[in-house]
mmCIF file of C-alpha atoms in Angstrom:
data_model
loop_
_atom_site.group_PDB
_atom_site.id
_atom_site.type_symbol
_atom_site.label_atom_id
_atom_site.label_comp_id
_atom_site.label_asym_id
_atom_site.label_seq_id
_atom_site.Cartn_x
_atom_site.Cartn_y
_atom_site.Cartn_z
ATOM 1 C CA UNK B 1 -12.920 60.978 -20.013
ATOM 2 C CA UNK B 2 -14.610 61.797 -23.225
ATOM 3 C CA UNK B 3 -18.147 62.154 -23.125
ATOM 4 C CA UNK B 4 -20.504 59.872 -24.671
ATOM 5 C CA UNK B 5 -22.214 61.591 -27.854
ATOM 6 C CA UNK B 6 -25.760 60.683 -29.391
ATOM 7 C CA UNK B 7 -25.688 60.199 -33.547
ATOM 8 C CA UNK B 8 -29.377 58.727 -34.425
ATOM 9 C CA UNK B 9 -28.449 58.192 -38.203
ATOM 10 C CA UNK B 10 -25.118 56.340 -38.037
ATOM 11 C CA UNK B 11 -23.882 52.746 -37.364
ATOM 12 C CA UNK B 12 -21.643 54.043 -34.817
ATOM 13 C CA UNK B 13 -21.736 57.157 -32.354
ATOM 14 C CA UNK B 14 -18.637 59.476 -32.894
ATOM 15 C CA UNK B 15 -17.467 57.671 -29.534
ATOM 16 C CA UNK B 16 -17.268 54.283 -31.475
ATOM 17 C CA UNK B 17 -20.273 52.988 -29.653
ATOM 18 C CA UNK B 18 -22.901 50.722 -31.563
ATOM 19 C CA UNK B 19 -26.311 52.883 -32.190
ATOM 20 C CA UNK B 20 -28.726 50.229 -31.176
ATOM 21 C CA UNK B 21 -31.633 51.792 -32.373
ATOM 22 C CA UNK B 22 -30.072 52.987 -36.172
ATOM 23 C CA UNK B 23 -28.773 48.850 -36.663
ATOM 24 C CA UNK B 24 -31.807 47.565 -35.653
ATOM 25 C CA UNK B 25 -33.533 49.360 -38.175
ATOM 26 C CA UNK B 26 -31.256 48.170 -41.091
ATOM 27 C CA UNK B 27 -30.609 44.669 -42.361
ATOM 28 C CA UNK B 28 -28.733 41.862 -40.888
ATOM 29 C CA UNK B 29 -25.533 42.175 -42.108
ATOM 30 C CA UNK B 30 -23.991 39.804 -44.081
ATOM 31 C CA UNK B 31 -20.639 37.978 -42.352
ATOM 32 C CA UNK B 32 -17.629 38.068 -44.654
ATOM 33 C CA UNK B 33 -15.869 35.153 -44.863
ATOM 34 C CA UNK B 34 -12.792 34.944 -46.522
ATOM 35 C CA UNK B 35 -12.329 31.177 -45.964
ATOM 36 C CA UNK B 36 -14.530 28.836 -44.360
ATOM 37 C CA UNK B 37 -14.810 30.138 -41.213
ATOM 38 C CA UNK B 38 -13.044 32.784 -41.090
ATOM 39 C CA UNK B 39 -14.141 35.837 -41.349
ATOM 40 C CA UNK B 40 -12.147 39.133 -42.991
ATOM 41 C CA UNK B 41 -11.161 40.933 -39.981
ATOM 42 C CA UNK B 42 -10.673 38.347 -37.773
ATOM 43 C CA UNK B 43 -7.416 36.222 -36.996
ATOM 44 C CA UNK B 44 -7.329 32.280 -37.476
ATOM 45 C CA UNK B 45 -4.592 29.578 -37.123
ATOM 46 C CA UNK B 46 -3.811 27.136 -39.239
ATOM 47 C CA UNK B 47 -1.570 24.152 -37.253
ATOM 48 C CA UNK B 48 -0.579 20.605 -38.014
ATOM 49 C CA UNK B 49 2.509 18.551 -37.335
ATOM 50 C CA UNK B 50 5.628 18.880 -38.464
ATOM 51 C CA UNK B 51 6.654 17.886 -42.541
ATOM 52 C CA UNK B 52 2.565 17.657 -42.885
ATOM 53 C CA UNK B 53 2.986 20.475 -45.844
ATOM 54 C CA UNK B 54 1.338 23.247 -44.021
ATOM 55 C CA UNK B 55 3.233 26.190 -46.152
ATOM 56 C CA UNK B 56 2.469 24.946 -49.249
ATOM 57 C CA UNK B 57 -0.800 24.048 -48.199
ATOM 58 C CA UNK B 58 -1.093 27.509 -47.098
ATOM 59 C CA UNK B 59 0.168 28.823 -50.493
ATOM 60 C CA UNK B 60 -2.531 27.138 -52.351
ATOM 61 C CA UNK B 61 -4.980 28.819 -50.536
ATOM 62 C CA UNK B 62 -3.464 31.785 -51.362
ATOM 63 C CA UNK B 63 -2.835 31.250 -54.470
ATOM 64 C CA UNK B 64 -6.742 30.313 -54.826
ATOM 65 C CA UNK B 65 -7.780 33.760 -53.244
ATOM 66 C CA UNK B 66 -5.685 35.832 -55.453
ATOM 67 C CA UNK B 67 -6.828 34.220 -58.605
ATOM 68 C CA UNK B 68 -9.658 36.315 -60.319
ATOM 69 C CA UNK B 69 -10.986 33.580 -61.897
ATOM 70 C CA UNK B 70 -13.246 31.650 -59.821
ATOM 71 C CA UNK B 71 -13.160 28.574 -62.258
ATOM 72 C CA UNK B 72 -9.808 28.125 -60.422
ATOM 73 C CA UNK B 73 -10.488 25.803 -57.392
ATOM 74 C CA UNK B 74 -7.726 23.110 -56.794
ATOM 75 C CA UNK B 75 -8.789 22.747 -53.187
ATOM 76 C CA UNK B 76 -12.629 23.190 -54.067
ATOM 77 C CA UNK B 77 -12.997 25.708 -50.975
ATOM 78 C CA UNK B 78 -16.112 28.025 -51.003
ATOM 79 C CA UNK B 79 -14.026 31.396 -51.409
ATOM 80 C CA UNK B 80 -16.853 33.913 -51.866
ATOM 81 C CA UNK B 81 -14.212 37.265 -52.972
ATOM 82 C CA UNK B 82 -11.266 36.997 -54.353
ATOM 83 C CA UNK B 83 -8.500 39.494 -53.528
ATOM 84 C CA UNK B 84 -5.096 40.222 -52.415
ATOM 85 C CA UNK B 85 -3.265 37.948 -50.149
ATOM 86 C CA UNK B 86 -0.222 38.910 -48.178
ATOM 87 C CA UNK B 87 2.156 35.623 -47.974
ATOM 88 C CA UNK B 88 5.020 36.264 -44.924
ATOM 89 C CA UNK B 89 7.430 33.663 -44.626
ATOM 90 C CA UNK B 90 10.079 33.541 -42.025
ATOM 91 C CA UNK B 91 10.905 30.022 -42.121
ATOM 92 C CA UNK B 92 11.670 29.755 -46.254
ATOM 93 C CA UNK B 93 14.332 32.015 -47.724
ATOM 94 C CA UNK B 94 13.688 32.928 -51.780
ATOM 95 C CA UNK B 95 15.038 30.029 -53.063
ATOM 96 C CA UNK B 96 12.751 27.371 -51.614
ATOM 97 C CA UNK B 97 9.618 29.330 -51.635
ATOM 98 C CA UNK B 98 10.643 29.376 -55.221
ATOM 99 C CA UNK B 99 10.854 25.695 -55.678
ATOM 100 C CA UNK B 100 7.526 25.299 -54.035
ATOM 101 C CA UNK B 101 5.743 27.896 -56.239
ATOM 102 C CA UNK B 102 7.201 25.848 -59.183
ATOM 103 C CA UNK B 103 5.802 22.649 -57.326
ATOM 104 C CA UNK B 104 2.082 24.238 -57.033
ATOM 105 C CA UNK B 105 2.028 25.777 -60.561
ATOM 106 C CA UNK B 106 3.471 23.158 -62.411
ATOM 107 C CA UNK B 107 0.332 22.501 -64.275
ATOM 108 C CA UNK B 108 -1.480 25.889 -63.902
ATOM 109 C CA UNK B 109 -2.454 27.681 -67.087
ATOM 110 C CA UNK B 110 -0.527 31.151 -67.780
ATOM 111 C CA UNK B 111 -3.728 32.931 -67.307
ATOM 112 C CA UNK B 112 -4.333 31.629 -64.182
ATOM 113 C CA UNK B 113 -0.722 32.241 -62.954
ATOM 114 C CA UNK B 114 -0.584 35.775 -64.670
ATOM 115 C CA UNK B 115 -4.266 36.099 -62.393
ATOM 116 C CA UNK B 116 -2.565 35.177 -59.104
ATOM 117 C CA UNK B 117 0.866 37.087 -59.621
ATOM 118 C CA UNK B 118 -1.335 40.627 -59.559
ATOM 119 C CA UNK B 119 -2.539 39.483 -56.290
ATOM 120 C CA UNK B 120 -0.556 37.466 -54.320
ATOM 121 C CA UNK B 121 2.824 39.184 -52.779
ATOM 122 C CA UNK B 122 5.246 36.514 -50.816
ATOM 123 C CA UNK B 123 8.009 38.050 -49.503
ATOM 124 C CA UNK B 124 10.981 36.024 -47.476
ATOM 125 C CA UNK B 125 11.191 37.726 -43.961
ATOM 126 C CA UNK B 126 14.556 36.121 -42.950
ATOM 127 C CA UNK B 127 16.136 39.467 -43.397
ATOM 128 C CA UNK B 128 14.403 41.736 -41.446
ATOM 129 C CA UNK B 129 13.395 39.717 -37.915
ATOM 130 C CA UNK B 130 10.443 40.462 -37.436
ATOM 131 C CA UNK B 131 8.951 40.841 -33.908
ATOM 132 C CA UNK B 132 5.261 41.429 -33.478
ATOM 133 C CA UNK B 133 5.662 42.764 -30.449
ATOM 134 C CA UNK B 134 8.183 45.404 -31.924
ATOM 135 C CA UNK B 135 5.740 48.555 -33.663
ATOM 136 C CA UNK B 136 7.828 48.506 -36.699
ATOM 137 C CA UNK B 137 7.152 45.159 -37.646
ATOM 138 C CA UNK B 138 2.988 45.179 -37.266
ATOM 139 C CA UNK B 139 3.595 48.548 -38.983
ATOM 140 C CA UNK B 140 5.099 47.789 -41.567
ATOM 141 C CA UNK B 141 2.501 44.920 -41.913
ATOM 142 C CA UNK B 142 0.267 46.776 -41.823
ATOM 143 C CA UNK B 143 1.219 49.421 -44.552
ATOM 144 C CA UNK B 144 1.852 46.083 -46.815
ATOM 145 C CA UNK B 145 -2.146 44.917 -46.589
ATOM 146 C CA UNK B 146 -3.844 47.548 -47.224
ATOM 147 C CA UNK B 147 -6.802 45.918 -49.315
ATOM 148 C CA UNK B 148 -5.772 42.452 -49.154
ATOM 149 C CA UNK B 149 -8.207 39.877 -48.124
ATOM 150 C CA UNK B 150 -6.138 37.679 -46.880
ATOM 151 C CA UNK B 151 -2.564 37.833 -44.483
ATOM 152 C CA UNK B 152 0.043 34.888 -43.977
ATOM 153 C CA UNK B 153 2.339 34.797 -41.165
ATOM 154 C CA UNK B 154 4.287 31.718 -41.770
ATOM 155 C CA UNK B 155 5.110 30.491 -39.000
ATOM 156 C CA UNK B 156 3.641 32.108 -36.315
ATOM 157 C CA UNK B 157 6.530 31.074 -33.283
ATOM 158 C CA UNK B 158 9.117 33.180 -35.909
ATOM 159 C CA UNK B 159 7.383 36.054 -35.665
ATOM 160 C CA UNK B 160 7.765 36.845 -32.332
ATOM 161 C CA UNK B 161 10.092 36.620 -28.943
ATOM 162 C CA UNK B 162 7.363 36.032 -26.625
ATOM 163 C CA UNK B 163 7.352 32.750 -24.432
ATOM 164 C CA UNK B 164 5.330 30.450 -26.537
ATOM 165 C CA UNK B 165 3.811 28.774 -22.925
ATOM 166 C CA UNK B 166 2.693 31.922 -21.047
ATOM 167 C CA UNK B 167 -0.292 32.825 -21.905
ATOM 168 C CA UNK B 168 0.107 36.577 -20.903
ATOM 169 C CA UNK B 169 3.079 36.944 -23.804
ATOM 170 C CA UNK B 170 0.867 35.150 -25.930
ATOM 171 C CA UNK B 171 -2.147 37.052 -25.132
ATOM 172 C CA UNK B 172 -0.209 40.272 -26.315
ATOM 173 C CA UNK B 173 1.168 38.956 -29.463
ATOM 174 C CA UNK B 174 -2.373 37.855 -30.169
ATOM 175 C CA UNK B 175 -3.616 41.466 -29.729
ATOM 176 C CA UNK B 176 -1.237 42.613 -32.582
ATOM 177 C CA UNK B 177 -2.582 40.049 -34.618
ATOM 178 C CA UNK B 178 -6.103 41.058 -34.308
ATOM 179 C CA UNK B 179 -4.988 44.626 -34.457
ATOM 180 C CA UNK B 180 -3.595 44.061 -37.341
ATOM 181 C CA UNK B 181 -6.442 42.179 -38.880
ATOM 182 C CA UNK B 182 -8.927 45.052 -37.893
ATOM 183 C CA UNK B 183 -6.958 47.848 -39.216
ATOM 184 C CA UNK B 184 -6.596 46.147 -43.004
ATOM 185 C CA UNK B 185 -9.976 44.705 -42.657
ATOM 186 C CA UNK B 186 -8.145 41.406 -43.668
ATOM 187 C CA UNK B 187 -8.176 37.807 -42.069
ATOM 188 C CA UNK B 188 -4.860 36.556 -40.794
ATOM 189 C CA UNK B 189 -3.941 33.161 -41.174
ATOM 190 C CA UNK B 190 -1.412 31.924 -38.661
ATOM 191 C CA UNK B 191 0.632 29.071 -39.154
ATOM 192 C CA UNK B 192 1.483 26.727 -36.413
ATOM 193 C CA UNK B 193 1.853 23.421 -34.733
ATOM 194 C CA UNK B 194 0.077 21.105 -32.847
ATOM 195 C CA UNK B 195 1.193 19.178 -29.610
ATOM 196 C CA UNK B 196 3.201 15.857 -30.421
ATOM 197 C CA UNK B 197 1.053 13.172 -30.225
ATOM 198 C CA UNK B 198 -2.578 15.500 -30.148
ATOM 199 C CA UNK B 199 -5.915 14.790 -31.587
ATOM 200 C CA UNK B 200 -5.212 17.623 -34.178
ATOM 201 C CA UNK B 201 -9.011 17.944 -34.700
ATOM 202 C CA UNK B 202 -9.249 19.381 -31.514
ATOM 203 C CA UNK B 203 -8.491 23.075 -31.045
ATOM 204 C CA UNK B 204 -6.667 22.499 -27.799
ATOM 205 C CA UNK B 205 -4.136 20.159 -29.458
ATOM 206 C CA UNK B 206 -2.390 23.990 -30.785
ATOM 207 C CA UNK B 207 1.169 23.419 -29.554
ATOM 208 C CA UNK B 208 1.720 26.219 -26.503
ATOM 209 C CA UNK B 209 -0.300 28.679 -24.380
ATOM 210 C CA UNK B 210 -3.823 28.306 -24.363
ATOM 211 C CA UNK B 211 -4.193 31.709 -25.066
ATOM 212 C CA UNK B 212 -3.048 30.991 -28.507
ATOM 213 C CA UNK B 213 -6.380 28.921 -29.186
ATOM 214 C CA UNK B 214 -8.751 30.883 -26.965
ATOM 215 C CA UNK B 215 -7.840 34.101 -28.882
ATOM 216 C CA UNK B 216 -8.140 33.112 -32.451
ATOM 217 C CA UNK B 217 -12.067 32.819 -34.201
ATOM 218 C CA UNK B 218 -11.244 30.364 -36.367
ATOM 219 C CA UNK B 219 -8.981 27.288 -35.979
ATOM 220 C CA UNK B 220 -7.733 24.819 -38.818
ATOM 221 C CA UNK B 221 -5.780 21.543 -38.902
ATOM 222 C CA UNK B 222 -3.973 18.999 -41.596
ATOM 223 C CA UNK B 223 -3.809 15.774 -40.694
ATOM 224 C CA UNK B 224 -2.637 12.217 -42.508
ATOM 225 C CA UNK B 225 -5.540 10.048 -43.040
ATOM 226 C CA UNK B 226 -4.597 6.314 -41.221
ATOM 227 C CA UNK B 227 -5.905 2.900 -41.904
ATOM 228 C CA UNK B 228 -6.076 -0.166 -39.095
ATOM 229 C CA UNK B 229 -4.028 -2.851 -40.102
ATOM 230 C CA UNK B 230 -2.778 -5.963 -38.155
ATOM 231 C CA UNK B 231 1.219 -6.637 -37.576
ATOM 232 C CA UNK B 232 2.523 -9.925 -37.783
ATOM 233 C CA UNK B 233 1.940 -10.654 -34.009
ATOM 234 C CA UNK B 234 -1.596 -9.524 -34.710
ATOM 235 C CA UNK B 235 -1.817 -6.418 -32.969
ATOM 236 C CA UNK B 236 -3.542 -3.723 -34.765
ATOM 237 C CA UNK B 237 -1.577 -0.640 -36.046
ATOM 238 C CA UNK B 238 -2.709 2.461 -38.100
ATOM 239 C CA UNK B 239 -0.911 3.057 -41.169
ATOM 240 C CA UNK B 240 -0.725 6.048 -42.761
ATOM 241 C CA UNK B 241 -1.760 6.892 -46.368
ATOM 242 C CA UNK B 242 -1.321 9.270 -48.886
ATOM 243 C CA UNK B 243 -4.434 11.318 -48.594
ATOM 244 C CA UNK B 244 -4.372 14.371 -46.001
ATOM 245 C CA UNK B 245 -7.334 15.718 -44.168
ATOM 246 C CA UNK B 246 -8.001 19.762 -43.849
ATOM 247 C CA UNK B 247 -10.706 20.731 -41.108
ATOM 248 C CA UNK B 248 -12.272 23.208 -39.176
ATOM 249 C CA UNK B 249 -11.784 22.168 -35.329
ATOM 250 C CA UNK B 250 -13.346 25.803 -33.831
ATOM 251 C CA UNK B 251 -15.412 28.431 -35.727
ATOM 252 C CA UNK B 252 -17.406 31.318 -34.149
ATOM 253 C CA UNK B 253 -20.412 32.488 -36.533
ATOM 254 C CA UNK B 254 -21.490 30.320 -39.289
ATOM 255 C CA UNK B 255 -21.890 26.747 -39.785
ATOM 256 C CA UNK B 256 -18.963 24.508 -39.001
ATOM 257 C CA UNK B 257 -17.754 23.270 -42.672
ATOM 258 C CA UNK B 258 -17.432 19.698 -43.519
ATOM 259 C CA UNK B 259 -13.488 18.198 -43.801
ATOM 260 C CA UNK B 260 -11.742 18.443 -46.917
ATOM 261 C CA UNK B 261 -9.650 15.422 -48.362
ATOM 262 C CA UNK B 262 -6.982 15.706 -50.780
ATOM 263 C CA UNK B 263 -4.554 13.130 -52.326
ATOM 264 C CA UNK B 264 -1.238 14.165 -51.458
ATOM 265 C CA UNK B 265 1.746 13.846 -54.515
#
């Protein structure tokens, strides 16, 4: 085993060890969060049922990161840097992650599209089958996000062959992720699904091993809004509506962020 080496003037000893002594000495630093709660770096999941809209949800928060002009907000999220964002999809092929961009950017300005094209790169992964357990897949990954702020694996159960319940497969392809994360000094966004019939505001309700949630430092949900109502035999019944809820259900550093509503087309 390597010894351990002294540096007093560094952040880190050549071993990789924190220098105590230097960090104390130097000012708190400043946590960088790329969304609300997550921070670059770090991995997160984004889950919600089924048909909710989660991918193009999840491309207008790309879309927002990627725009250089901070004036554009649609989903009036505190984005502090704006950057490159790495959009994977391996549930969409071209054509409908085509129709959806023409869906979000219907009535965006040609500056603001112009803006987000520099920076956002979506790429249809049907072709290649990706495994994250398989090297060339987080390496190539990998060698695709270098400087981007954000990553997108859409969805997260297509990008591997793990056994979504066992939470030592899970724990692995989780270690990718935040490998992954840590070498491109990006946040990755996982999209995923929540148990049927879940309180989606909770963290546990992420569909599979519980390694899934326990592993990730920032958790996310969509969710319809409901309203009581009576039926005819005058039983009370929750009806939905057409405004959706987005929400932190687990953060680790920072204040929790209030929920988001939005009207849904």
């Amino acid at each position: 085993m390597e010894a351990l080496k002294i540096e007093e003037n560094n952040t880190l000893h050549p071993n990789g060890f924190i220098n105590i002594h230097h960090c104390l000495k130097q000012a708190v630093p400043k946590r960088d969060f790329v969304l609300p709660a997550l921070k670059a770096g770090n991995v997160g999941v984004l889950a919600a049922a089924g048909g909710l809209g989660k991918s193009l949800f999840c491309l207008q928060i790309a879309a927002q990161i990627a725009c250089n002009d901070y004036n554009y907000n649609p989903l009036d999220l505190d984005i502090q840097k704006r950057g490159k964002v790495v959009y994977l999809s391996n549930e969409d092929d071209n054509e409908e992650l085509i129709i959806r961009l023409h869906n979000l950017f219907e009535k965006v300005s040609d500056n603001h599209i112009k803006s987000i094209n520099n920076n956002l790169f979506i790429r249809d992964m049907l072709d290649l089958f990706p495994n994250l357990l398989d090297r060339g897949t987080w390496e190539q990954i990998i060698k695709w996000s270098q400087g981007a702020r954000l990553i997108i694996l859409d969805t997260l159960t297509t990008f591997h062959s793990a056994n979504e319940i066992d939470n030592s497969e899970m724990s692995r392809v989780l270690q990718v992720c935040k490998y992954i994360a840590k070498t491109t000094a990006a946040a990755v966004l996982l999209v995923h699904h929540v148990s049927k019939g879940s309180d989606v505001t909770n963290f546990e309700s992420i569909r599979g091993a519980s390694a899934i949630s326990n592993n990730v430092r920032a958790s996310f949900y969509l969710k319809m809004n409901e309203i009581e109502d009576k039926d005819k035999d005058g039983n009370v019944v929750k009806i939905e509506t057409n405004r959706f809820e987005f929400g932190v259900s687990k953060i680790n550093g920072g204040k929790r962020p209030a929920p988001k509503v939005y009207e849904r087309d």
